[in-house]
Coordinates of C-alpha atoms in Angstrom, one line a residue:
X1 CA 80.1 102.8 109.7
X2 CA 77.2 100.5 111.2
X3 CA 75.9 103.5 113.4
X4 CA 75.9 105.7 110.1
X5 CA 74.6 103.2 108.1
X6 CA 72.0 102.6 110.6
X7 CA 71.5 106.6 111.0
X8 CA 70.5 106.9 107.0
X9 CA 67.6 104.1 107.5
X10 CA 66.1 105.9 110.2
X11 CA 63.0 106.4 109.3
X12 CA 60.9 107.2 112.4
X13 CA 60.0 111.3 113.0
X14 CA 60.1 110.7 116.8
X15 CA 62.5 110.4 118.5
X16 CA 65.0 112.0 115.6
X17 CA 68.2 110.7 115.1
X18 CA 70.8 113.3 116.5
X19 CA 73.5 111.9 114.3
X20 CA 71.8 112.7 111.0
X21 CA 70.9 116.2 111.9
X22 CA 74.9 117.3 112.8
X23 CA 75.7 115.9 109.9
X24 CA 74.1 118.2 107.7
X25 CA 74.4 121.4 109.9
X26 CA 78.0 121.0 110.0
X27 CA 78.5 120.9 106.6
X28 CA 76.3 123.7 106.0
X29 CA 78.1 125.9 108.5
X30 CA 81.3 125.3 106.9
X31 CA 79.9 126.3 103.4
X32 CA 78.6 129.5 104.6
X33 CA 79.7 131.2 101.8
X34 CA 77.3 132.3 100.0
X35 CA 77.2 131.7 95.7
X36 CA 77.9 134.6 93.0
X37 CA 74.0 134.2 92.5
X38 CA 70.9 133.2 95.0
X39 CA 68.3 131.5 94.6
X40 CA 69.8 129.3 92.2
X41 CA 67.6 126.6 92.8
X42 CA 64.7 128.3 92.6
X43 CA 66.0 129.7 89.0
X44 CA 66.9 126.2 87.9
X45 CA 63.4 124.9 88.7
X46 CA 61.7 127.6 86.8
X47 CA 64.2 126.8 83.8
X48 CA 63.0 122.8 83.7
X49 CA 59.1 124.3 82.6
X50 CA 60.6 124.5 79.0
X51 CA 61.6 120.6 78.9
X52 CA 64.4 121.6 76.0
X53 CA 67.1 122.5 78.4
X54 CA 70.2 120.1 79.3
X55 CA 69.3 120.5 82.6
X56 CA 65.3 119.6 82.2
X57 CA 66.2 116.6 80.3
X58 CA 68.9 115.2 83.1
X59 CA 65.9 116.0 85.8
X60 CA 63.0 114.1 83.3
X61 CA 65.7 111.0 83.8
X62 CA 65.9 111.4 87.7
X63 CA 62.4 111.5 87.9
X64 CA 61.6 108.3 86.2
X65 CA 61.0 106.2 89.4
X66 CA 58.8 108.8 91.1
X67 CA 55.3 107.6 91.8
X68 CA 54.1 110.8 91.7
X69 CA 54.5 114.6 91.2
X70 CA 54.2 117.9 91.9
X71 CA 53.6 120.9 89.2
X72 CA 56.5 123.2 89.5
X73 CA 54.8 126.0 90.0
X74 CA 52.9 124.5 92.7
X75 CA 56.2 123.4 94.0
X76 CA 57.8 127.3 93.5
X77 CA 55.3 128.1 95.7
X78 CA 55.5 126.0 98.6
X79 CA 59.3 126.0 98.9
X80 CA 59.3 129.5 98.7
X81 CA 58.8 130.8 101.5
X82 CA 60.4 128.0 103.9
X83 CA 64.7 128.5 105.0
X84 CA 64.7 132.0 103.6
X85 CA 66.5 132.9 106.5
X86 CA 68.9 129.7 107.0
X87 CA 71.8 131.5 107.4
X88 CA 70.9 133.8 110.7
X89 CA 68.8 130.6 112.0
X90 CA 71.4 127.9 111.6
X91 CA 73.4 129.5 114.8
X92 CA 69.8 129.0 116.4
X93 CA 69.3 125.5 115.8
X94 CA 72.8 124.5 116.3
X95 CA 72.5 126.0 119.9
X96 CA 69.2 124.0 120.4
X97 CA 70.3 120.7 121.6
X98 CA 66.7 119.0 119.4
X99 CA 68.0 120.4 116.3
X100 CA 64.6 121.3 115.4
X101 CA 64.3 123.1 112.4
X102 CA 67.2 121.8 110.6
X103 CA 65.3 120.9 107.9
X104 CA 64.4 124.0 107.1
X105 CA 67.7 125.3 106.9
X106 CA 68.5 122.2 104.4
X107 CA 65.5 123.4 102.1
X108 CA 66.9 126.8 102.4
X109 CA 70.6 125.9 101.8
X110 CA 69.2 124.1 98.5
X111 CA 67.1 126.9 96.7
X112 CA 70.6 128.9 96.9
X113 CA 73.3 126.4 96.3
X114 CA 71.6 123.3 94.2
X115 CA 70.7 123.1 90.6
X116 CA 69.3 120.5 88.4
X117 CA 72.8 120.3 86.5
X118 CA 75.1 120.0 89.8
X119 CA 71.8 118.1 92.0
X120 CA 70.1 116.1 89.1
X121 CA 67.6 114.7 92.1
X122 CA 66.6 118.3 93.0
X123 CA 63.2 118.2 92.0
X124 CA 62.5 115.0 93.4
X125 CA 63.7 115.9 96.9
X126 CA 62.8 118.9 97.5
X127 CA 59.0 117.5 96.5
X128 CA 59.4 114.6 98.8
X129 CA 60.2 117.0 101.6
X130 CA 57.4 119.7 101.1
X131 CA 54.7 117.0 99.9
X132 CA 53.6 113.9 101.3
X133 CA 50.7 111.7 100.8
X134 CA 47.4 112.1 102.4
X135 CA 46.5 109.7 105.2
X136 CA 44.3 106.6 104.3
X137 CA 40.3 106.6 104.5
X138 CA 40.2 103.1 106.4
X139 CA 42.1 102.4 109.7
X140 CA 44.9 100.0 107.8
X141 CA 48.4 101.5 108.5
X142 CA 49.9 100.0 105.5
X143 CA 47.5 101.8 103.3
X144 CA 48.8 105.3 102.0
X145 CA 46.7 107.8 100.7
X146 CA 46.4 108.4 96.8
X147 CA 46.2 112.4 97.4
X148 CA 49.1 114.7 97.6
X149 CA 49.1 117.5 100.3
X150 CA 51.6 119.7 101.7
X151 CA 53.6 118.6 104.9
X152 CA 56.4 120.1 107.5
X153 CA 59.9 118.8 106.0
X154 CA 60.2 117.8 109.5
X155 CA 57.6 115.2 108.9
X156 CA 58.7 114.0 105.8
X157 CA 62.8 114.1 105.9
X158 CA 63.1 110.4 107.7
X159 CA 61.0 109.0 105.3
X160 CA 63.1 109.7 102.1
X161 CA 65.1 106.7 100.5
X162 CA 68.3 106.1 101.9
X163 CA 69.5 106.8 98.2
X164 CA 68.5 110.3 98.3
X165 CA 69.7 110.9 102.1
X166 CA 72.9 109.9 100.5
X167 CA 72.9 112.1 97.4
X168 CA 72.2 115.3 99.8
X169 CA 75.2 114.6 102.3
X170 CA 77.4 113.7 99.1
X171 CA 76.5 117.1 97.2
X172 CA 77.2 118.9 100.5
X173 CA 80.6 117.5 101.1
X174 CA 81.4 118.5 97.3
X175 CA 80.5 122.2 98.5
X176 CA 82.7 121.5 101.6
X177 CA 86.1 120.6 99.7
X178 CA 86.8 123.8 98.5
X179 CA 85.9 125.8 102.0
X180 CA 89.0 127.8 103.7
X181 CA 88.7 125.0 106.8
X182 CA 89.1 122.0 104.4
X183 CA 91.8 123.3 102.6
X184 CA 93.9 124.2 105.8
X185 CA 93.1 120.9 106.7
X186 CA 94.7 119.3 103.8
X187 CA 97.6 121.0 103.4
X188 CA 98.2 120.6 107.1
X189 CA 98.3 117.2 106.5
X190 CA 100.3 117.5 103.3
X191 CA 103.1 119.2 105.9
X192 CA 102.8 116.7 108.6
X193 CA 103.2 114.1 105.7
X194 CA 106.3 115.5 104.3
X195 CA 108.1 115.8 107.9
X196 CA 106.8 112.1 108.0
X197 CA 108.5 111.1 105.3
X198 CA 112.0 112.7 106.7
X199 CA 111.6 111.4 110.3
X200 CA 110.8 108.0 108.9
X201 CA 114.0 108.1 106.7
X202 CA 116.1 109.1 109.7
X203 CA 115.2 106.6 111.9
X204 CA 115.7 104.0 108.8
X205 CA 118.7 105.4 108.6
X206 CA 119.4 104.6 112.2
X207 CA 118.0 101.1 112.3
X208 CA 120.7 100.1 109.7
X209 CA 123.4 101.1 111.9
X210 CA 122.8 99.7 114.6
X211 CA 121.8 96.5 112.6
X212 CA 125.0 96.5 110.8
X213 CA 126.5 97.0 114.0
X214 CA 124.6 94.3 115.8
X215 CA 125.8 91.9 113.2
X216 CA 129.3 93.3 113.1
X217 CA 129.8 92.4 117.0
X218 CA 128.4 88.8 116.8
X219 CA 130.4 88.0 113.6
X220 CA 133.8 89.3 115.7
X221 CA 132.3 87.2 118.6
X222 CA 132.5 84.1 116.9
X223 CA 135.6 81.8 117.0
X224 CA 137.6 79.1 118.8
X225 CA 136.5 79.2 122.6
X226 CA 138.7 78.9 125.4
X227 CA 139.0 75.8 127.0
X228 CA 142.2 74.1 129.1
X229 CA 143.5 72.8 126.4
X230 CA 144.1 75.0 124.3
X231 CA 145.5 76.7 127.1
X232 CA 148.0 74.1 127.8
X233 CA 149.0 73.8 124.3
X234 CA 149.7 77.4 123.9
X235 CA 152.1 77.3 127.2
X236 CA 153.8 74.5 126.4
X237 CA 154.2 75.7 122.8
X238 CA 155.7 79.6 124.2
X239 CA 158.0 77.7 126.4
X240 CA 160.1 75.9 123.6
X241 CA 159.9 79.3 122.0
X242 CA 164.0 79.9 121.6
X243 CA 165.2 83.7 122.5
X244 CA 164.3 86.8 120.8
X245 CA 166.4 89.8 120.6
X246 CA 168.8 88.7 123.3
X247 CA 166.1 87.6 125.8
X248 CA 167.2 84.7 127.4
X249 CA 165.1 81.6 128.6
X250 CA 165.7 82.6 132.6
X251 CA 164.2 86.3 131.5
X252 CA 160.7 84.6 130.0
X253 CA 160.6 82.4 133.2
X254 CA 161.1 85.5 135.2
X255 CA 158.2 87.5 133.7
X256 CA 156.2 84.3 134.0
X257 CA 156.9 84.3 138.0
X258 CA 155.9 87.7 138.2
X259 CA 152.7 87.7 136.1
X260 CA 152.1 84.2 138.1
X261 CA 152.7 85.6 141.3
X262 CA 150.3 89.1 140.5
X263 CA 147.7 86.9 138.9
X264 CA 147.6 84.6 142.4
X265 CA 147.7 88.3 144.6
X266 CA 144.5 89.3 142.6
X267 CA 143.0 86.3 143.3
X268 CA 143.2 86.2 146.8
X269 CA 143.6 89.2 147.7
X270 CA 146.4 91.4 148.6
X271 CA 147.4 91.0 152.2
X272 CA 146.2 87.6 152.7
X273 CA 148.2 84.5 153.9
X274 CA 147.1 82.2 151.0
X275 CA 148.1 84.7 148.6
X276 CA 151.7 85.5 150.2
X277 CA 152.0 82.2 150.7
X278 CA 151.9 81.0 147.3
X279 CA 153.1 84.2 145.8
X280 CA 156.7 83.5 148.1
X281 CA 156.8 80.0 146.7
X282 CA 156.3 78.5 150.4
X283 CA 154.4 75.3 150.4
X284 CA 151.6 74.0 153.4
X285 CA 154.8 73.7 155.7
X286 CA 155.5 77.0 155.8
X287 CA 159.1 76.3 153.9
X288 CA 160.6 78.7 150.9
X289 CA 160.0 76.8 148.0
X290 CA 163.5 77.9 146.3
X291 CA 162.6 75.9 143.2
X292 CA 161.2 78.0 140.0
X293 CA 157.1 77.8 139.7
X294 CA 156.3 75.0 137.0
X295 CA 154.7 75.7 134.2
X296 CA 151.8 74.2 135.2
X297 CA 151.4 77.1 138.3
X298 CA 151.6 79.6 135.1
X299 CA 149.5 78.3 132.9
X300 CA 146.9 78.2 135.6
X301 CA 147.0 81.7 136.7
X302 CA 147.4 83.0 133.2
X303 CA 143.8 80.6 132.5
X304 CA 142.1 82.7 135.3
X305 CA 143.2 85.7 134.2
X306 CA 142.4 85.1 130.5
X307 CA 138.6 83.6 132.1
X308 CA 138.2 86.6 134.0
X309 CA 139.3 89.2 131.1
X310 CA 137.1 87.0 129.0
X311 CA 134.3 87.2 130.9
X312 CA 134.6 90.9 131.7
X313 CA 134.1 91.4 127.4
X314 CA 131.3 88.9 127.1
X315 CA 129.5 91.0 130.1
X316 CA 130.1 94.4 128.3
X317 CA 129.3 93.0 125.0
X318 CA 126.1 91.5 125.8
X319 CA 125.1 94.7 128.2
X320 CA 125.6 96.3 124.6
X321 CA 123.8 94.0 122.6
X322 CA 120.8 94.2 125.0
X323 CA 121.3 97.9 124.5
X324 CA 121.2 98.1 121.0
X325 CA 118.4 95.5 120.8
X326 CA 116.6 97.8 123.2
X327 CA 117.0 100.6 120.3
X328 CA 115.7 99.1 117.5
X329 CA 112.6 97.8 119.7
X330 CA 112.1 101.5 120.4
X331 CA 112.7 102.3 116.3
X332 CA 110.7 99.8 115.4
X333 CA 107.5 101.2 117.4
X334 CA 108.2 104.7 116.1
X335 CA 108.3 103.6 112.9
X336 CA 105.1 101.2 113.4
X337 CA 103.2 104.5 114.7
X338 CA 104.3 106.6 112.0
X339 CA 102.8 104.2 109.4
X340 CA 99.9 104.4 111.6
X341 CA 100.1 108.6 111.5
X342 CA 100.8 108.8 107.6
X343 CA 97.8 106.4 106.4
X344 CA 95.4 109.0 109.0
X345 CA 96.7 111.8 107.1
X346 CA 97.0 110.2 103.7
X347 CA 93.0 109.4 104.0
X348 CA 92.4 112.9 104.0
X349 CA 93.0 114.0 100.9
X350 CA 92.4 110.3 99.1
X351 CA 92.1 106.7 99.8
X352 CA 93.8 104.4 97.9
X353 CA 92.6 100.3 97.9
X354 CA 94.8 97.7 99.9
X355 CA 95.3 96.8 95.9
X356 CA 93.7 94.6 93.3
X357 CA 93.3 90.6 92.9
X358 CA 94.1 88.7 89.6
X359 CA 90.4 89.6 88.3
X360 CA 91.0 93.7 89.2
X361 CA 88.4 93.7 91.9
X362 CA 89.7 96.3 94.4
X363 CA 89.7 95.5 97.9
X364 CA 89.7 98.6 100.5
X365 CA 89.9 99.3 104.1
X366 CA 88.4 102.0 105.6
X367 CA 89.9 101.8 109.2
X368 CA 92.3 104.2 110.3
X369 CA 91.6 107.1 108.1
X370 CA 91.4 111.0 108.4
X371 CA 90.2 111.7 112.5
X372 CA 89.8 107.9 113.0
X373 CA 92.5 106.4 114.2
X374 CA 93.2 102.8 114.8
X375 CA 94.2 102.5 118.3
X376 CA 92.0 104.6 121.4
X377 CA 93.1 106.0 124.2
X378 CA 94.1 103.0 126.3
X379 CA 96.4 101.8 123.3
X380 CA 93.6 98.7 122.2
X381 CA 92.8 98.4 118.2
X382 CA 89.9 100.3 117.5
X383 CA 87.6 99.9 114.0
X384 CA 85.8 102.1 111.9
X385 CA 84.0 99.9 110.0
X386 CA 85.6 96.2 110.6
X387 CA 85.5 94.9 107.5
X388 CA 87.1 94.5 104.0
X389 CA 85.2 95.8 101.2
X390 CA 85.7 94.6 97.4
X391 CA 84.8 96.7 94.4
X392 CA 84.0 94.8 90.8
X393 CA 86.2 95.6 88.6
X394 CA 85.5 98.7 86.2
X395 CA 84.8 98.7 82.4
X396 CA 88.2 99.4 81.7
X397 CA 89.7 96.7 83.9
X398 CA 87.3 94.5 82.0
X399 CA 89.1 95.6 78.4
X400 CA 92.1 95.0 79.8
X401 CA 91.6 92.0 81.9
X402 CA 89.8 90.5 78.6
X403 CA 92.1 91.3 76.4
X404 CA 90.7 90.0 73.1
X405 CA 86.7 89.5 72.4
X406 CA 87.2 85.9 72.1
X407 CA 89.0 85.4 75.4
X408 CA 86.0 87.1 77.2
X409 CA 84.0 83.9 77.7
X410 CA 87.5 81.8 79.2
X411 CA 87.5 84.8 81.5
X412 CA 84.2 84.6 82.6
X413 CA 83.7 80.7 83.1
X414 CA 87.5 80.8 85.5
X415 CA 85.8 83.8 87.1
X416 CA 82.5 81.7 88.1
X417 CA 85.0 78.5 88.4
X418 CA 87.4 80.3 91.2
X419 CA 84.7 83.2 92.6
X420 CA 81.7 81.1 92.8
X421 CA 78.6 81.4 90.6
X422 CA 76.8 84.7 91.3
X423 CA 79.5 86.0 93.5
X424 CA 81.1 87.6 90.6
X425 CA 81.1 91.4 91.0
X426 CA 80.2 93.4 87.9
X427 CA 81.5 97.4 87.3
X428 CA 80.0 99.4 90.0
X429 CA 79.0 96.4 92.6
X430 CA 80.2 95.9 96.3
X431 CA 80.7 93.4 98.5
X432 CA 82.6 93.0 101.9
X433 CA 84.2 90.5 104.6
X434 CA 83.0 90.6 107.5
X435 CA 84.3 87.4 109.3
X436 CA 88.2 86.9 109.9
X437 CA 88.0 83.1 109.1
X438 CA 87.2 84.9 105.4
X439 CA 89.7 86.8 105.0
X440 CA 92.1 84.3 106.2
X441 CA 90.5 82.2 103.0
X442 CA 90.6 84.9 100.8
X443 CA 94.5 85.5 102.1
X444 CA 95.1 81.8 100.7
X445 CA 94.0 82.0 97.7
X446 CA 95.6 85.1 96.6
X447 CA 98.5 83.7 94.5
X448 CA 101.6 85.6 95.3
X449 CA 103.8 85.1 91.9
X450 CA 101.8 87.7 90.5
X451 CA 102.7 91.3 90.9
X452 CA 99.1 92.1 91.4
X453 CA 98.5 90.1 94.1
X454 CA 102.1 89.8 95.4
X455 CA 101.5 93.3 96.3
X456 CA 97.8 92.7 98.2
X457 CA 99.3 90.0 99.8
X458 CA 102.3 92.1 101.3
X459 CA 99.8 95.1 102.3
X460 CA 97.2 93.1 103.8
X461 CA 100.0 91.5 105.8
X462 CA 101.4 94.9 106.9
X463 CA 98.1 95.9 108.3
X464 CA 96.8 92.4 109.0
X465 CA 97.5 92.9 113.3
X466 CA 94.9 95.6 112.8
X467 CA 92.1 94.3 110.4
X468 CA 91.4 91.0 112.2
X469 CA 90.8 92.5 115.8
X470 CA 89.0 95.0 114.5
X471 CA 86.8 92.8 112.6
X472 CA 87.0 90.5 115.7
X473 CA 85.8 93.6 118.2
X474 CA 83.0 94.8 115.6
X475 CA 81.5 90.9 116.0
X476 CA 81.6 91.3 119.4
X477 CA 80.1 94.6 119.7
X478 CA 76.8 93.3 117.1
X479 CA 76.7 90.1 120.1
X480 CA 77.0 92.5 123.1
X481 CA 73.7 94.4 121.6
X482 CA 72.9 98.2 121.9
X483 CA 73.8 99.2 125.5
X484 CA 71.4 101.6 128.2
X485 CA 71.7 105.1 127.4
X486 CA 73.5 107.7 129.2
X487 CA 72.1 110.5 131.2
X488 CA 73.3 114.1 130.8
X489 CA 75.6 112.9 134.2
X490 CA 77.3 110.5 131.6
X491 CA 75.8 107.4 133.9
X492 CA 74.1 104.6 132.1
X493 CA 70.5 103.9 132.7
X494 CA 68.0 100.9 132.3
X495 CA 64.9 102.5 133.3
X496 CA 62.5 102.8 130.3
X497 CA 60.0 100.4 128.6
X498 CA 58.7 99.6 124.9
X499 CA 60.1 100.4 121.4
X500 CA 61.3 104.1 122.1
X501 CA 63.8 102.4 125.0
X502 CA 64.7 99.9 122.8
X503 CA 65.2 102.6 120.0
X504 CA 67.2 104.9 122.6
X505 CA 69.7 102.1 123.1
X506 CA 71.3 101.7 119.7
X507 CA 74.6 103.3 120.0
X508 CA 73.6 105.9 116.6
X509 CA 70.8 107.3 118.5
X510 CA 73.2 107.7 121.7
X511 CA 75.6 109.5 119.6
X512 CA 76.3 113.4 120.6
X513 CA 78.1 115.9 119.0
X514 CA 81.1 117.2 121.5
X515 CA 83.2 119.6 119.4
X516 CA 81.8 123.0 120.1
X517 CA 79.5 124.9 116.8
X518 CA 81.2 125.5 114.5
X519 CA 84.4 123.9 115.2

């Protein structure tokens, strides 16, 4: 948005400013279809010399801040015979890596596709391109001549008002809307948002299970660990356990031998002397230990075994938790990226404000929307225009926002109380934050029990890991300063002295168009 803004308040003939010219041809090559009638400016101009008609009277109230005029006949005449061709020379110009001409082809595209009633500035412009004023008698360049004389639109385009330069670009991208490429456009996007919507309610849906299954393990997971002794007191209390179903005590201490004996042979190893050793019941001296294995010699077995199984689960359950932690890492990023993909589609068709604070101003970001997205290549946060804007309020938020006429005035004083005075924006005014430190301010005092700014708060903070670097990396682009410009090898250069250098290195007269005509 800097380079753009910085491209509109150009105001020098040479060297031109690339950026401006693509601009316009590209919206005039998309438009290329040509009204019911032609020459419809020209007809509209001729109309305003009876002053009576709807259209002559909007035109009068354009023209108010004009210093000066031209007759429309004398204007007729001089437009008349400049951009009749336009639309076989636009391929020309396009091809012609100056753009020269373009201008020409803007004059042209205006006398068939402008009125006074759709382009109320018509007259104006179209005088201001055609008609300059004469150069001064005396040698002072901030003198202008008092005379009107014709001039090359060439000449005369960078000095129009940035206002104007505005209005022209705005009337062509109301042509543009309606064109078969814009309309694929949008409801391409319109599709990719719908299979948006479904893949992001998919991978919702598999977030919550594996969240409820996350949960579901470490609630089972939870209980009394195992130590010694609650070992031991489980032994002890199984062996005063009386017999069951006609198993006598002998038969338990049987099965307890054997599990004792297998839970020794695992431990040591089959085949080994320690484990036949112990597993025969023969002590150090290499004697039969004929006497039954003590409790104790079970209850430790059965505690490795238990450890071992226990161990063996807490492995394959954490292996699993990592697992499913792993997936909903991977969900989460899918799902971060599709936000990312539906607001880029969403700004297509229409931007909507982050939302409204307590006094309705509307507070919009314009990063990340249509072709723009907000990361590059390399994966880095990347800006569009690295700031917040705020809009004032409209008339109607002011009717509501008031409420009766004689709370007007206790709305007004707590508006210059908590805004500051003069920083209160009236219907129709901007302002912007540039500076992250305030934002961060504005973020705290944005009171969050109301639903109005409940809901700023929670999108701001949804989108907040992108707005502050980006406003961050715009600072440190305006420090860095404009950077050499590149050769047609793409290498950077320094060579070069004086003002046209200088110029040259601002990144919106570096800028070049790499999409092929017409694309």
């Amino acid at each position: 948005m800097d380079e753009y803004e910085k491209a509109l308040r150009h105001s020098l003939v040479d060297p031109p400013c690339r950026l401006i010219s693509d601009v316009h041809l590209c919206l005039i090559n998309m438009i290329m279809e040509p009204p019911y009638a032609r020459n419809l400016g020209l007809t509209s101009l001729m109309e305003l010399k009876d002053g009576e008609s709807p259209q002559a009277i909007k035109a009068g109230q354009a023209e108010k801040d004009d210093d000066w005029q031209v007759e429309i006949d004398e204007l007729y005449a001089a437009i008349a015979d400049i951009g009749n061709n336009w639309e076989t020379t636009i391929a020309t110009v396009m091809a012609n890596d100056v753009r020269d001409g373009w201008e020409c082809v803007l004059i042209g595209f205006l006398k068939h596709f402008a009125t006074t009633a759709s382009f109320p500035r018509l007259r104006p412009i179209l005088t201001s391109l055609v008609y300059g004023p004469s150069p001064p008698e005396n040698d002072d360049e901030s003198a202008t001549g008092s005379v009107v004389e014709p001039c090359h639109p060439a000449d005369r385009y960078p000095s129009l008002p940035a206002e104007d330069k505005i209005n022209i670009i705005q009337f062509l991208c109301e042509l543009a809307i309606p064109c078969k490429p814009i309309r694929s456009t949008l409801e391409a996007a319109e599709a990719d948002l719908t299979e948006l919507r479904k893949e992001k309610i998919e991978l919702n849906r598999e977030k919550k299970k594996l969240t409820d299954g996350m949960a579901q393990q470490n609630g089972s997971s939870e209980g009394t660990p195992l130590t010694k002794g609650n070992l031991d007191a489980n032994t002890k209390a199984q062996g005063d356990v009386s017999p069951v179903n006609g198993t006598s005590e002998m038969d338990v201490d049987s099965e307890r031998m054997v599990d004792a004996s297998s839970d020794v042979v695992s431990e040591y190893g089959e085949g080994s002397s320690r484990a036949t050793s112990v597993a025969n019941g023969s002590g150090r001296n290499g004697k039969q230990d004929t006497s039954n294995p003590t409790p104790k010699t079970i209850a430790l077995a059965r505690e490795r075994a238990l450890a071992r199984e226990k161990a063996a689960e807490a492995k394959a359950a954490q292996a699993n938790s990592r697992r499913r932690e792993d997936d909903v890492a991977k969900l989460d990023r899918r799902l971060e990226a599709i936000e990312r993909e539906f607001r880029q589609m969403l700004g297509l068709g229409r931007s909507k404000p982050l939302g409204r604070d307590r006094f309705y101003n509307r507070i919009w970001w314009f990063d990340g929307l249509g072709s723009a997205g907000l990361l590059n290549r390399s994966g880095d946060v990347s800006y569009g225009s690295g700031r917040l804007f705020v809009q004032g309020p409209s008339e109607i938020d002011l009717e509501v926002l008031c409420g009766r006429s004689d709370f007007a005035s206790v709305i007004e004083q707590r508006r210059v109380e908590e805004e500051g005075d003069g920083m209160c924006l009236k219907p129709g005014e901007w302002a912007c934050y540039s500076d992250p430190e305030q934002v961060e301010a504005f973020m705290t005092w944005l009171n969050v029990k109301g639903h109005r700014e409940f809901q700023l708060d929670r999108t701001m903070k949804l989108w907040w890991d992108y707005i502050v670097p980006g406003m961050k990396k715009r600072q440190a682009d305006l420090v860095a300063g404009p950077k050499p410009p590149e050769t047609s090898s793409g290498r950077r250069t320094g060579k070069g002295k004086g003002k046209d250098s200088e110029l040259l290195r601002e990144s919106y007269m570096a800028w070049r168009n790499k999409r092929k005509p017409g694309k």
